[in-house]
Amino acid sequence: MATKIKRIGILTAGGDSPGLNAAIRGVGKAALGNYGWEIVGFRDGFRGLVENERINLDRNALSGILTVGGTILGTSRDKPHRMVVDGETKDMTGVIRDNLKKWGIDCVVCLGGGGTAKNALRLHRAGINVITLPKTIDNDVAVTDASFGYATALDIATEAIDRLHSTAHSHHRIIVAEVMGHRAGWLTLGAGLAGGADVILIPEIPYDVEKIVEAIRQRTKHGRNFSIVAVAEGAMSRDDAHIYDVAEKKLKRAKTLGGKIEAKREIAALDIRHQGNTMRLAKLLEELTQLESRVTILGYVQRGGTPSAADRILATRLGTACADLINEGTFGVMVAARGEETEPVPLEKVAGKRKSVPPDHHWVATARRLGTCLGD
Ligand code: F6P
């Protein structure tokens, strides 16, 4: 069913990632060129919809941004239903709906990960036309084959692991490289495989330090007295994973608001305790193997800079397909990558879901065949 669209909005939310500008350009060029709509960019995520902070995305604004890292719109982790305004946390959903109506915005395109899909779904349920595109360096957005940002981050993390090899080798050291990914191990597993890490630790496979030590000792026995350990920021020991598991089950079971708040507090405390895990792991490995250990936290380097060719193509494909879906009147969906095609999937299938590494994934099997230690 064709919808009479005149003006669309676009925003970027959550952590930035390479390819966001390529996607803005894809949506914008198709919107202007193929459909003649006006396109307005809202600044700093959902906050722009409240504060009317905007940029008119005309042809000039869309020119020259394909290769630019970050997002020209700015981003934030603000949630429409829990936004701090004038020092108070407020539900701004109604304000956003009224604003969009007042400004004549027929649809809002939200570029983000699973959290953004959740927020977009809330707006959709409040009667706003929304559509999302999957971006994340973590590759953990559900129901899409790929999300833009991941391919670039994978290249960056792989290059870092490549470079760490020569210095680890020269000094006969263990180098523990911490890779981003939140609760998913895709980035670490991919970079670990591509960079030839000796140990790969991901959240989906809780580790036993003794197994890592044994793998490193075996390498020393065979004359290789250095090791590269690629560890995901969310990776944890079996004991810690069990403690998290108990806390998360408690949250799921909580029936009252008070119970939920308490369970969430417990998880937050565990998250704080988890910070520094990589440093502690390296220290432990040094003590147990008697090999000098060093840590490199790759951090935000993985999110910055120019998108790779693969991410530019993906973001452009998803962005242009998004304009076609808006033209058809398809809302409340995420534009998913499906092989070489794209497909609209209902936001209910994406929001609050996480695509984790299945323990029997073929990348895991490949690493095992190579003899890479996965800590289990
Ligand atoms: O989701 C992308 C990501 O970079 C994760 O890998 C990481 O855990 C998180 O964002 C960091 O978030 P922030 O930018 O809020 O520090």
Coordinates of C-alpha atoms and ligand atoms in Angstrom, one line a residue, residues 14-17 77 135-138 140 179-183 187 233 299-300 302-303, ligand 1:
G14 CA 23.7 3.8 20.7
G15 CA 27.4 3.5 20.2
D16 CA 28.8 4.9 17.0
S17 CA 30.2 2.6 14.4
R77 CA 22.1 6.2 24.5
K135 CA 24.5 -1.2 13.0
T136 CA 27.0 -2.6 15.5
I137 CA 30.6 -3.5 15.7
D138 CA 29.5 -6.4 18.0
D140 CA 25.0 -9.2 17.8
V179 CA 38.5 -7.0 22.1
M180 CA 35.1 -5.3 22.3
G181 CA 31.8 -7.0 21.7
H182 CA 29.7 -6.4 24.8
R183 CA 28.1 -9.9 25.6
L187 CA 34.6 -9.8 17.1
E233 CA 35.5 -7.9 27.0
G299 CA 38.9 -0.3 23.0
Y300 CA 37.4 2.5 20.9
Q302 CA 37.8 -0.6 16.9
R303 CA 34.9 1.8 16.5
Ligands
F6P1 O1 28.0 -2.0 21.3 C1 29.2 -1.4 20.8 C2 30.2 -1.3 21.9 O2 31.3 -0.7 21.4 C3 30.5 -2.5 22.7 O3 31.4 -3.4 22.0 C4 31.0 -2.0 24.0 O4 30.8 -2.9 25.1 C5 30.1 -0.8 24.2 O5 29.7 -0.4 22.9 C6 30.8 0.4 24.8 O6 29.9 1.4 25.1 P1 30.2 2.9 25.4 O7 30.4 3.6 24.1 O8 28.9 3.4 26.0 O9 31.4 3.0 26.3

